[in-house]
Short mmCIF file of C-alpha atoms in Angstrom, two decimals:
data_model
loop_
_atom_site.label_atom_id
_atom_site.label_comp_id
_atom_site.label_asym_id
_atom_site.label_seq_id
_atom_site.Cartn_x
_atom_site.Cartn_y
_atom_site.Cartn_z
CA UNK D 684 0.00 0.00 0.00
CA UNK D 685 1.30 3.47 -0.96
CA UNK D 686 -0.11 6.85 0.00
CA UNK D 687 0.19 10.08 -2.01
CA UNK D 688 -0.84 13.68 -1.50
CA UNK D 689 -2.68 14.65 -4.69
CA UNK D 690 -4.61 17.38 -6.45
CA UNK D 691 -5.02 20.91 -5.20
CA UNK D 692 -2.68 20.68 -2.23
CA UNK D 693 0.28 19.73 -4.45
CA UNK D 694 -0.69 22.24 -7.14
CA UNK D 695 -1.02 25.16 -4.74
CA UNK D 696 2.18 24.26 -2.89
CA UNK D 697 4.05 24.49 -6.20
CA UNK D 698 2.35 27.80 -6.93
CA UNK D 699 3.05 29.23 -3.50
CA UNK D 700 -0.70 29.60 -3.17
CA UNK D 701 -2.59 28.90 0.09
CA UNK D 702 -3.97 25.35 -0.01
CA UNK D 703 -7.33 24.87 1.70
CA UNK D 704 -7.67 21.09 1.70
CA UNK D 705 -5.48 18.02 1.56
CA UNK D 706 -6.59 15.01 -0.48
CA UNK D 707 -4.84 11.67 -0.20
CA UNK D 708 -4.72 8.80 -2.67
CA UNK D 709 -4.10 5.18 -1.76
CA UNK D 710 -2.80 2.55 -4.22
CA UNK D 711 -2.32 -1.18 -3.74
CA UNK D 712 -5.00 -1.49 -1.07
CA UNK D 713 -8.55 -2.76 -0.63
CA UNK D 714 -11.43 -1.27 1.37
CA UNK D 715 -11.12 -4.15 3.80
CA UNK D 716 -7.49 -3.32 4.51
CA UNK D 717 -8.28 0.32 5.25
CA UNK D 718 -11.19 -0.63 7.49
CA UNK D 719 -8.91 -3.01 9.39
CA UNK D 720 -6.51 -0.11 9.97
CA UNK D 721 -9.30 1.94 11.56
CA UNK D 722 -10.30 4.11 8.59
CA UNK D 723 -13.99 5.06 8.38
CA UNK D 724 -15.80 4.55 5.06
CA UNK D 725 -17.72 7.66 3.88
CA UNK D 726 -17.79 7.47 0.08
CA UNK D 727 -21.09 6.70 -1.63
CA UNK D 728 -20.16 6.39 -5.31
CA UNK D 729 -16.53 5.39 -4.84
CA UNK D 730 -14.37 4.34 -1.85
CA UNK D 731 -13.37 7.30 0.32
CA UNK D 732 -12.23 6.86 3.90
CA UNK D 733 -11.52 9.13 6.85
CA UNK D 734 -8.17 8.73 8.57
CA UNK D 735 -8.66 7.37 12.11
CA UNK D 736 -6.71 10.28 13.66
CA UNK D 737 -6.59 13.26 11.29
CA UNK D 738 -10.06 12.65 9.79
CA UNK D 739 -8.68 13.71 6.40
CA UNK D 740 -10.05 11.99 3.28
CA UNK D 741 -8.21 9.07 1.71
CA UNK D 742 -9.51 7.69 -1.61
CA UNK D 743 -8.61 4.43 -3.26
CA UNK D 744 -7.13 4.78 -6.75
CA UNK D 745 -9.84 4.34 -9.35
CA UNK D 746 -10.69 4.37 -13.05
CA UNK D 747 -13.87 5.96 -14.40
CA UNK D 748 -15.56 5.13 -17.69
CA UNK D 749 -18.34 7.09 -19.36
CA UNK D 750 -21.64 5.20 -19.53
CA UNK D 751 -24.35 7.85 -19.74
CA UNK D 752 -25.00 11.54 -20.21
CA UNK D 753 -23.97 14.36 -17.93
CA UNK D 754 -21.34 14.44 -15.22
CA UNK D 755 -22.92 11.56 -13.26
CA UNK D 756 -22.91 9.03 -16.11
CA UNK D 757 -19.75 7.20 -15.05
CA UNK D 758 -18.88 3.69 -13.94
CA UNK D 759 -16.16 3.51 -11.31
CA UNK D 760 -13.62 0.70 -11.04
CA UNK D 761 -11.28 0.42 -8.08
CA UNK D 762 -8.96 -2.41 -7.10
CA UNK D 763 -5.44 -3.07 -5.91
CA UNK D 764 -4.16 -3.15 -9.48
CA UNK D 765 -5.20 0.43 -10.37
CA UNK D 766 -1.98 2.41 -10.69
CA UNK D 767 -1.19 5.97 -9.70
CA UNK D 768 -0.84 6.94 -13.37
CA UNK D 769 -4.25 5.48 -14.20
CA UNK D 770 -5.90 7.42 -11.38
CA UNK D 771 -4.19 10.69 -12.30
CA UNK D 772 -5.18 10.25 -15.94
CA UNK D 773 -8.88 10.61 -15.08
CA UNK D 774 -8.33 14.09 -13.59
CA UNK D 775 -9.32 17.25 -15.41
CA UNK D 776 -6.16 19.36 -15.73
CA UNK D 777 -2.48 18.49 -15.74
CA UNK D 778 -1.87 20.89 -12.85
CA UNK D 779 -4.31 18.78 -10.81
CA UNK D 780 -2.69 15.49 -11.84
CA UNK D 781 0.47 15.73 -9.76
CA UNK D 782 1.11 13.50 -6.73
CA UNK D 783 3.65 13.65 -3.92
CA UNK D 784 4.64 10.49 -2.09
CA UNK D 785 5.50 10.13 1.59
CA UNK D 786 9.18 10.84 0.91
CA UNK D 787 8.32 14.16 -0.78
CA UNK D 788 9.05 13.00 -4.33
CA UNK D 789 6.76 14.35 -7.05
CA UNK D 790 5.04 12.03 -9.52
CA UNK D 791 4.05 13.99 -12.61
CA UNK D 792 3.25 11.67 -15.54
CA UNK D 793 1.27 14.28 -17.52
CA UNK D 794 3.46 17.37 -17.37
CA UNK D 795 1.62 19.33 -14.71
CA UNK D 796 4.78 20.87 -13.23
CA UNK D 797 5.80 22.22 -16.64
CA UNK D 798 2.29 23.65 -17.16
CA UNK D 799 2.45 25.34 -13.75
CA UNK D 800 5.73 26.96 -14.74
CA UNK D 801 4.26 27.98 -18.12
CA UNK D 802 1.02 29.17 -16.44
CA UNK D 803 -1.17 26.98 -18.68
CA UNK D 804 -4.45 25.20 -17.92
CA UNK D 805 -4.36 22.05 -20.04
CA UNK D 806 -6.56 18.92 -20.02
CA UNK D 807 -4.93 15.61 -19.11
CA UNK D 808 -6.52 13.39 -21.76
CA UNK D 809 -9.38 13.22 -24.29
CA UNK D 810 -11.51 11.86 -21.43
CA UNK D 811 -11.87 15.51 -20.41
CA UNK D 812 -14.74 15.82 -22.89
CA UNK D 813 -16.71 13.08 -21.11
CA UNK D 814 -17.56 15.31 -18.16
CA UNK D 815 -19.40 18.60 -18.90
CA UNK D 816 -18.79 19.88 -15.38
CA UNK D 817 -15.14 20.30 -16.34
CA UNK D 818 -16.04 23.25 -18.53
CA UNK D 819 -17.10 25.12 -15.40
CA UNK D 820 -14.15 23.83 -13.39
CA UNK D 821 -11.62 25.08 -15.92
CA UNK D 822 -13.35 28.46 -15.96
CA UNK D 823 -13.23 28.56 -12.16
CA UNK D 824 -9.53 27.71 -12.09
CA UNK D 825 -9.01 30.40 -14.71
CA UNK D 826 -10.65 32.93 -12.38
CA UNK D 827 -8.62 31.62 -9.45
CA UNK D 828 -5.26 31.95 -11.16
CA UNK D 829 -5.94 34.73 -13.64
CA UNK D 830 -3.87 37.20 -11.61
CA UNK D 831 -0.91 34.84 -11.88
CA UNK D 832 -1.02 35.04 -15.66
CA UNK D 833 -2.61 31.67 -16.44
CA UNK D 834 -4.08 31.02 -19.88
CA UNK D 835 -6.12 28.13 -21.28
CA UNK D 836 -4.40 25.85 -23.79
CA UNK D 837 -5.88 26.20 -27.27
CA UNK D 838 -6.67 22.48 -27.49
CA UNK D 839 -8.42 22.59 -24.11
CA UNK D 840 -10.50 25.59 -25.17
CA UNK D 841 -11.45 23.65 -28.29
CA UNK D 842 -12.70 20.73 -26.20
CA UNK D 843 -14.64 23.13 -23.96
CA UNK D 844 -16.27 24.62 -27.04
CA UNK D 845 -17.16 21.19 -28.38
CA UNK D 846 -18.71 20.25 -25.04
CA UNK D 847 -20.68 23.50 -24.96
CA UNK D 848 -22.09 22.79 -28.42
CA UNK D 849 -22.83 19.10 -27.74
CA UNK D 850 -25.85 19.50 -25.47
CA UNK D 851 -23.99 17.87 -22.56
CA UNK D 852 -24.07 21.05 -20.46
CA UNK D 853 -27.84 20.81 -20.33
CA UNK D 854 -27.47 17.73 -18.14
CA UNK D 855 -25.70 19.65 -15.39
CA UNK D 856 -27.86 20.16 -12.32
CA UNK D 857 -28.73 23.69 -11.31
CA UNK D 858 -27.07 23.12 -7.95
CA UNK D 859 -23.71 22.23 -9.52
CA UNK D 860 -23.85 25.18 -11.91
CA UNK D 861 -24.45 27.57 -9.03
CA UNK D 862 -21.87 25.86 -6.83
CA UNK D 863 -19.12 26.39 -9.39
CA UNK D 864 -20.35 29.89 -10.22
CA UNK D 865 -20.51 30.93 -6.57
CA UNK D 866 -16.97 29.66 -5.97
CA UNK D 867 -15.75 31.56 -9.03
CA UNK D 868 -17.50 34.72 -7.84
CA UNK D 869 -15.44 34.65 -4.63
CA UNK D 870 -12.12 34.56 -6.49
CA UNK D 871 -9.84 37.56 -7.06
CA UNK D 872 -10.86 37.82 -10.73
CA UNK D 873 -14.43 36.49 -10.99
CA UNK D 874 -14.94 38.21 -14.34
CA UNK D 875 -12.45 35.77 -15.91
CA UNK D 876 -14.89 32.90 -15.24
CA UNK D 877 -17.69 34.50 -17.25
CA UNK D 878 -15.37 35.72 -19.99
CA UNK D 879 -14.07 32.20 -20.58
CA UNK D 880 -17.56 30.66 -20.49
CA UNK D 881 -18.66 33.26 -23.03
CA UNK D 882 -15.72 32.56 -25.33
CA UNK D 883 -16.35 28.80 -25.40
CA UNK D 884 -20.14 29.05 -25.79
CA UNK D 885 -21.04 27.69 -22.35
CA UNK D 886 -22.49 30.94 -21.04
CA UNK D 887 -25.02 31.00 -23.89
CA UNK D 888 -26.27 27.59 -22.76
CA UNK D 889 -26.26 28.11 -18.98
CA UNK D 890 -26.82 31.86 -18.51
CA UNK D 891 -28.16 33.32 -21.77
CA UNK D 892 -29.33 36.47 -19.97
CA UNK D 893 -25.67 37.37 -19.42
CA UNK D 894 -24.30 36.01 -22.68
CA UNK D 895 -26.54 38.19 -24.83
CA UNK D 896 -25.01 41.35 -23.37
CA UNK D 897 -21.93 41.02 -25.56
CA UNK D 898 -22.30 43.02 -28.75
CA UNK D 899 -24.91 45.37 -27.28
CA UNK D 900 -23.62 48.97 -27.47
CA UNK D 901 -23.85 51.72 -24.86
CA UNK D 902 -23.50 55.49 -25.44
CA UNK D 903 -19.77 56.12 -25.83
CA UNK D 904 -19.95 59.31 -23.75
CA UNK D 905 -20.78 57.34 -20.62
CA UNK D 906 -19.31 54.01 -21.67
CA UNK D 907 -16.01 54.40 -23.53
CA UNK D 908 -15.78 50.59 -23.60
CA UNK D 909 -19.15 50.65 -25.47
CA UNK D 910 -19.90 46.90 -25.33
CA UNK D 911 -22.32 45.99 -22.50
CA UNK D 912 -20.77 42.56 -21.98
CA UNK D 913 -17.34 44.11 -21.53
CA UNK D 914 -18.85 46.73 -19.22
CA UNK D 915 -20.43 44.09 -16.98
CA UNK D 916 -17.12 42.26 -16.70
CA UNK D 917 -15.39 45.50 -15.71
CA UNK D 918 -18.15 46.14 -13.16
CA UNK D 919 -17.73 42.67 -11.68
CA UNK D 920 -13.98 43.22 -11.33
CA UNK D 921 -14.63 46.54 -9.57
CA UNK D 922 -17.17 44.87 -7.29
CA UNK D 923 -14.54 42.30 -6.36
CA UNK D 924 -12.17 45.13 -5.41
CA UNK D 925 -14.85 46.74 -3.26
CA UNK D 926 -16.37 43.74 -1.51
CA UNK D 927 -15.75 40.08 -0.75
CA UNK D 928 -19.48 39.45 -0.41
CA UNK D 929 -21.01 36.98 -2.81
CA UNK D 930 -24.34 38.83 -2.98
CA UNK D 931 -22.70 42.15 -3.89
CA UNK D 932 -20.63 40.58 -6.65
CA UNK D 933 -23.59 38.69 -8.11
CA UNK D 934 -25.81 41.78 -7.96
CA UNK D 935 -23.17 43.88 -9.72
CA UNK D 936 -22.92 41.21 -12.42
CA UNK D 937 -26.66 41.29 -13.07
CA UNK D 938 -27.42 45.01 -12.86
CA UNK D 939 -27.60 45.66 -16.63
CA UNK D 940 -29.16 42.42 -17.96
CA UNK D 941 -32.13 44.41 -19.25
CA UNK D 942 -29.93 45.94 -21.94
CA UNK D 943 -29.70 42.53 -23.57
CA UNK D 944 -33.29 42.76 -24.81
CA UNK D 945 -33.34 46.40 -25.91
CA UNK D 946 -34.70 46.77 -29.44
CA UNK D 947 -31.58 47.24 -31.64
CA UNK D 948 -33.41 50.10 -33.37
CA UNK D 949 -33.06 52.05 -30.11
CA UNK D 950 -29.35 51.41 -29.58
CA UNK D 951 -27.22 52.72 -27.99
CA UNK D 952 -29.91 54.01 -25.63
CA UNK D 953 -31.57 51.67 -23.14
CA UNK D 954 -34.47 53.53 -21.58
CA UNK D 955 -36.23 51.44 -18.95
CA UNK D 956 -33.64 48.65 -18.88
CA UNK D 957 -33.74 48.69 -15.09
CA UNK D 958 -37.33 47.43 -15.26
CA UNK D 959 -37.09 45.17 -18.31
CA UNK D 960 -34.19 43.40 -16.63
CA UNK D 961 -36.16 42.29 -13.57
CA UNK D 962 -37.84 39.22 -15.13
CA UNK D 963 -34.49 38.23 -16.65
CA UNK D 964 -32.82 38.31 -13.24
CA UNK D 965 -35.70 36.26 -11.84
CA UNK D 966 -35.40 33.72 -14.63
CA UNK D 967 -31.64 33.39 -14.27
CA UNK D 968 -31.85 32.97 -10.51
CA UNK D 969 -34.62 30.40 -10.80
CA UNK D 970 -32.78 28.34 -13.41
CA UNK D 971 -29.51 27.97 -11.53
CA UNK D 972 -31.04 28.06 -8.02
CA UNK D 973 -29.41 31.26 -6.80
CA UNK D 974 -29.89 31.70 -3.02
CA UNK D 975 -32.54 34.18 -1.96
CA UNK D 976 -30.16 36.77 -0.52
CA UNK D 977 -28.18 36.96 -3.77
CA UNK D 978 -31.36 37.02 -5.87
CA UNK D 979 -32.99 39.76 -3.79
CA UNK D 980 -29.96 42.05 -3.92
CA UNK D 981 -29.56 41.44 -7.66
CA UNK D 982 -33.18 42.46 -8.25
CA UNK D 983 -32.73 45.64 -6.21
CA UNK D 984 -29.47 46.51 -7.98
CA UNK D 985 -31.15 46.03 -11.33
CA UNK D 986 -34.19 48.12 -10.41
CA UNK D 987 -32.57 50.97 -8.52
CA UNK D 988 -29.03 51.50 -9.86
CA UNK D 989 -30.21 54.35 -12.09
CA UNK D 990 -31.86 56.13 -9.17
CA UNK D 991 -28.72 55.73 -7.07
CA UNK D 992 -26.67 57.40 -9.80
CA UNK D 993 -29.14 60.31 -10.00
CA UNK D 994 -29.61 60.57 -6.22
CA UNK D 995 -28.50 64.18 -5.82
CA UNK D 996 -30.99 65.28 -8.49
CA UNK D 997 -33.96 63.43 -6.99
CA UNK D 998 -36.83 65.12 -5.16
CA UNK D 999 -37.10 64.15 -1.48
CA UNK D 1000 -40.30 62.22 -2.22
CA UNK D 1001 -38.46 60.11 -4.82
CA UNK D 1002 -35.64 59.44 -2.36
CA UNK D 1003 -38.23 58.29 0.14
CA UNK D 1004 -39.71 55.91 -2.45
CA UNK D 1005 -36.22 54.58 -3.06
CA UNK D 1006 -35.74 53.95 0.66
CA UNK D 1007 -39.17 52.29 0.84
CA UNK D 1008 -38.34 50.13 -2.18
CA UNK D 1009 -35.14 48.74 -0.70
CA UNK D 1010 -36.85 48.33 2.72
CA UNK D 1011 -34.31 50.60 4.39
CA UNK D 1012 -36.36 50.68 7.58
CA UNK D 1013 -36.08 46.96 8.32
CA UNK D 1014 -32.86 46.21 6.39
CA UNK D 1015 -30.67 49.31 6.64
CA UNK D 1016 -27.55 47.39 5.54
CA UNK D 1017 -29.01 47.08 2.05
CA UNK D 1018 -28.21 50.70 1.21
CA UNK D 1019 -24.47 50.20 1.61
CA UNK D 1020 -24.56 46.95 -0.35
CA UNK D 1021 -26.39 48.63 -3.23
CA UNK D 1022 -24.04 51.60 -3.10
CA UNK D 1023 -21.11 49.22 -3.55
CA UNK D 1024 -22.84 47.87 -6.66
CA UNK D 1025 -23.45 51.41 -7.91
CA UNK D 1026 -19.84 52.45 -7.35
CA UNK D 1027 -18.71 49.32 -9.23
CA UNK D 1028 -21.09 50.25 -12.05
CA UNK D 1029 -19.55 53.70 -12.38
CA UNK D 1030 -15.95 52.51 -12.11
CA UNK D 1031 -16.54 49.60 -14.45
CA UNK D 1032 -16.10 51.91 -17.42
CA UNK D 1033 -12.86 52.59 -19.25
CA UNK D 1034 -11.27 55.69 -17.74
CA UNK D 1035 -13.63 55.87 -14.75
CA UNK D 1036 -11.75 53.37 -12.55
CA UNK D 1037 -10.91 55.96 -9.87
CA UNK D 1038 -14.03 58.10 -10.22
CA UNK D 1039 -15.51 59.51 -6.97
CA UNK D 1040 -19.08 58.68 -6.05
CA UNK D 1041 -20.49 61.51 -3.87
CA UNK D 1042 -23.96 59.98 -4.14
CA UNK D 1043 -22.89 57.43 -1.52
CA UNK D 1044 -22.24 59.94 1.27
CA UNK D 1045 -25.27 61.94 0.20
CA UNK D 1046 -27.66 58.99 0.45
CA UNK D 1047 -26.11 57.82 3.71
CA UNK D 1048 -26.72 61.28 5.18
CA UNK D 1049 -30.36 61.30 4.04
CA UNK D 1050 -30.91 57.73 5.21
CA UNK D 1051 -29.45 58.51 8.62
CA UNK D 1052 -31.79 61.46 9.01
CA UNK D 1053 -34.84 59.47 7.94
CA UNK D 1054 -34.04 56.53 10.19
CA UNK D 1055 -33.59 58.86 13.16
CA UNK D 1056 -37.35 59.49 13.23
CA UNK D 1057 -38.75 58.14 16.51
CA UNK D 1058 -41.61 55.90 15.39
CA UNK D 1059 -42.49 54.98 18.97
CA UNK D 1060 -43.02 58.63 19.82
CA UNK D 1061 -45.46 58.96 16.92
CA UNK D 1062 -47.34 55.86 18.06
CA UNK D 1063 -47.51 57.36 21.55
CA UNK D 1064 -49.53 60.26 20.14
CA UNK D 1065 -52.52 57.93 20.10
CA UNK D 1066 -52.80 57.53 16.33
CA UNK D 1067 -54.19 54.30 14.92
CA UNK D 1068 -53.53 52.10 11.87
CA UNK D 1069 -53.05 53.97 8.61
CA UNK D 1070 -52.75 57.27 10.42
CA UNK D 1071 -49.55 56.08 12.06
CA UNK D 1072 -48.04 55.12 8.69
CA UNK D 1073 -48.96 58.47 7.17
CA UNK D 1074 -47.47 60.43 10.07
CA UNK D 1075 -44.25 58.37 10.01
CA UNK D 1076 -43.95 58.86 6.25
CA UNK D 1077 -44.53 62.60 6.65
CA UNK D 1078 -41.89 62.88 9.34
CA UNK D 1079 -39.37 60.91 7.30
CA UNK D 1080 -40.03 63.05 4.25
CA UNK D 1081 -39.42 66.20 6.26
CA UNK D 1082 -36.18 64.71 7.61
CA UNK D 1083 -35.03 63.82 4.08
CA UNK D 1084 -35.88 67.32 2.84
CA UNK D 1085 -33.95 68.93 5.68
CA UNK D 1086 -30.95 66.65 5.15
CA UNK D 1087 -30.99 67.41 1.42
CA UNK D 1088 -30.97 71.14 2.11
CA UNK D 1089 -28.09 70.73 4.57
CA UNK D 1090 -26.13 68.72 1.99
CA UNK D 1091 -26.63 71.40 -0.64
CA UNK D 1092 -25.40 74.06 1.77
CA UNK D 1093 -22.32 71.96 2.54
CA UNK D 1094 -21.71 71.08 -1.11
CA UNK D 1095 -22.83 74.13 -3.13
CA UNK D 1096 -21.14 72.83 -6.32
CA UNK D 1097 -22.90 69.44 -6.32
#
């Protein structure tokens, strides 16, 4: 029996990148032998065991063969005669097919070390095309290592394109699509994930609401980059610089989806895209099972980003409607989350990367004034039902008006 450290832990050690998990591979052993040594069996589809002391996962070497459609259509064979090379051959990328034995020696039958040095994501074997999930995994690794200068090998991109056009991606479960997407969104360069999926045709299959943004023009005055797809990728990158939160990044990504269905005769203008985009956001979130918190913030970012940009110009009554719409009174944190999306939207334009966003401080000042209204004191006046709501709304409107006037006095040029 031989034990090897495999996969991400070896890859990230070679990259000098923080490794999160350690996966171990066992050759020349049977399940019975591991059980006799005190390992605990936990694998359902193939033999995985927990170490009796460290509780880390140890998997028996195995071979997988395609039998059906999708990423679950595999038959798994494991036995004492499965070699390390055979197990590594079934892995997706060469950089993930490196093993280190107990003496520290590297076993690299498929050139993963060379690809790490060359900063290339390359598939191990033609079996790559048997698993559609690997299209998303490569895109996620691309987002993870984009800042290190990684590229995708031309032959791997070709296989990804073939998979995207084959219909196999349609067999991926919504949960797996979101799982990979959510992980990519938390990386340093989440935009790289969507750019690669767009280039290989996978985004058109899985998230057409986003894919159709490429090629849609914006007014050059406000969008020197012009293309809406490019703009949304720049916005996502800016959102990643502003916040580590998954909901903020996803909302920033989705804010302009309405532009994808603007009548081309109206280009480059997109009047009302903040409203036409709402059903598209709903449809996207429903299809890939986006969690409620991410969906809700994405809908609000889509609907209100234009108002946030125009905040200083808005009448107090319109500001109050904005606060009502985002439920500022019960969820005050939403304003800052949406402002992060709005700042990313502004800075996600060529030449605007360092642009100030005074609307943020302005709206925070108005929101603070409106939230300072003592609702309990109004209730104590003896009002009932609808009368209480009207009086609270009146008081908040007066507070917003006063705060607006104070802001204008403090910022006469704004």
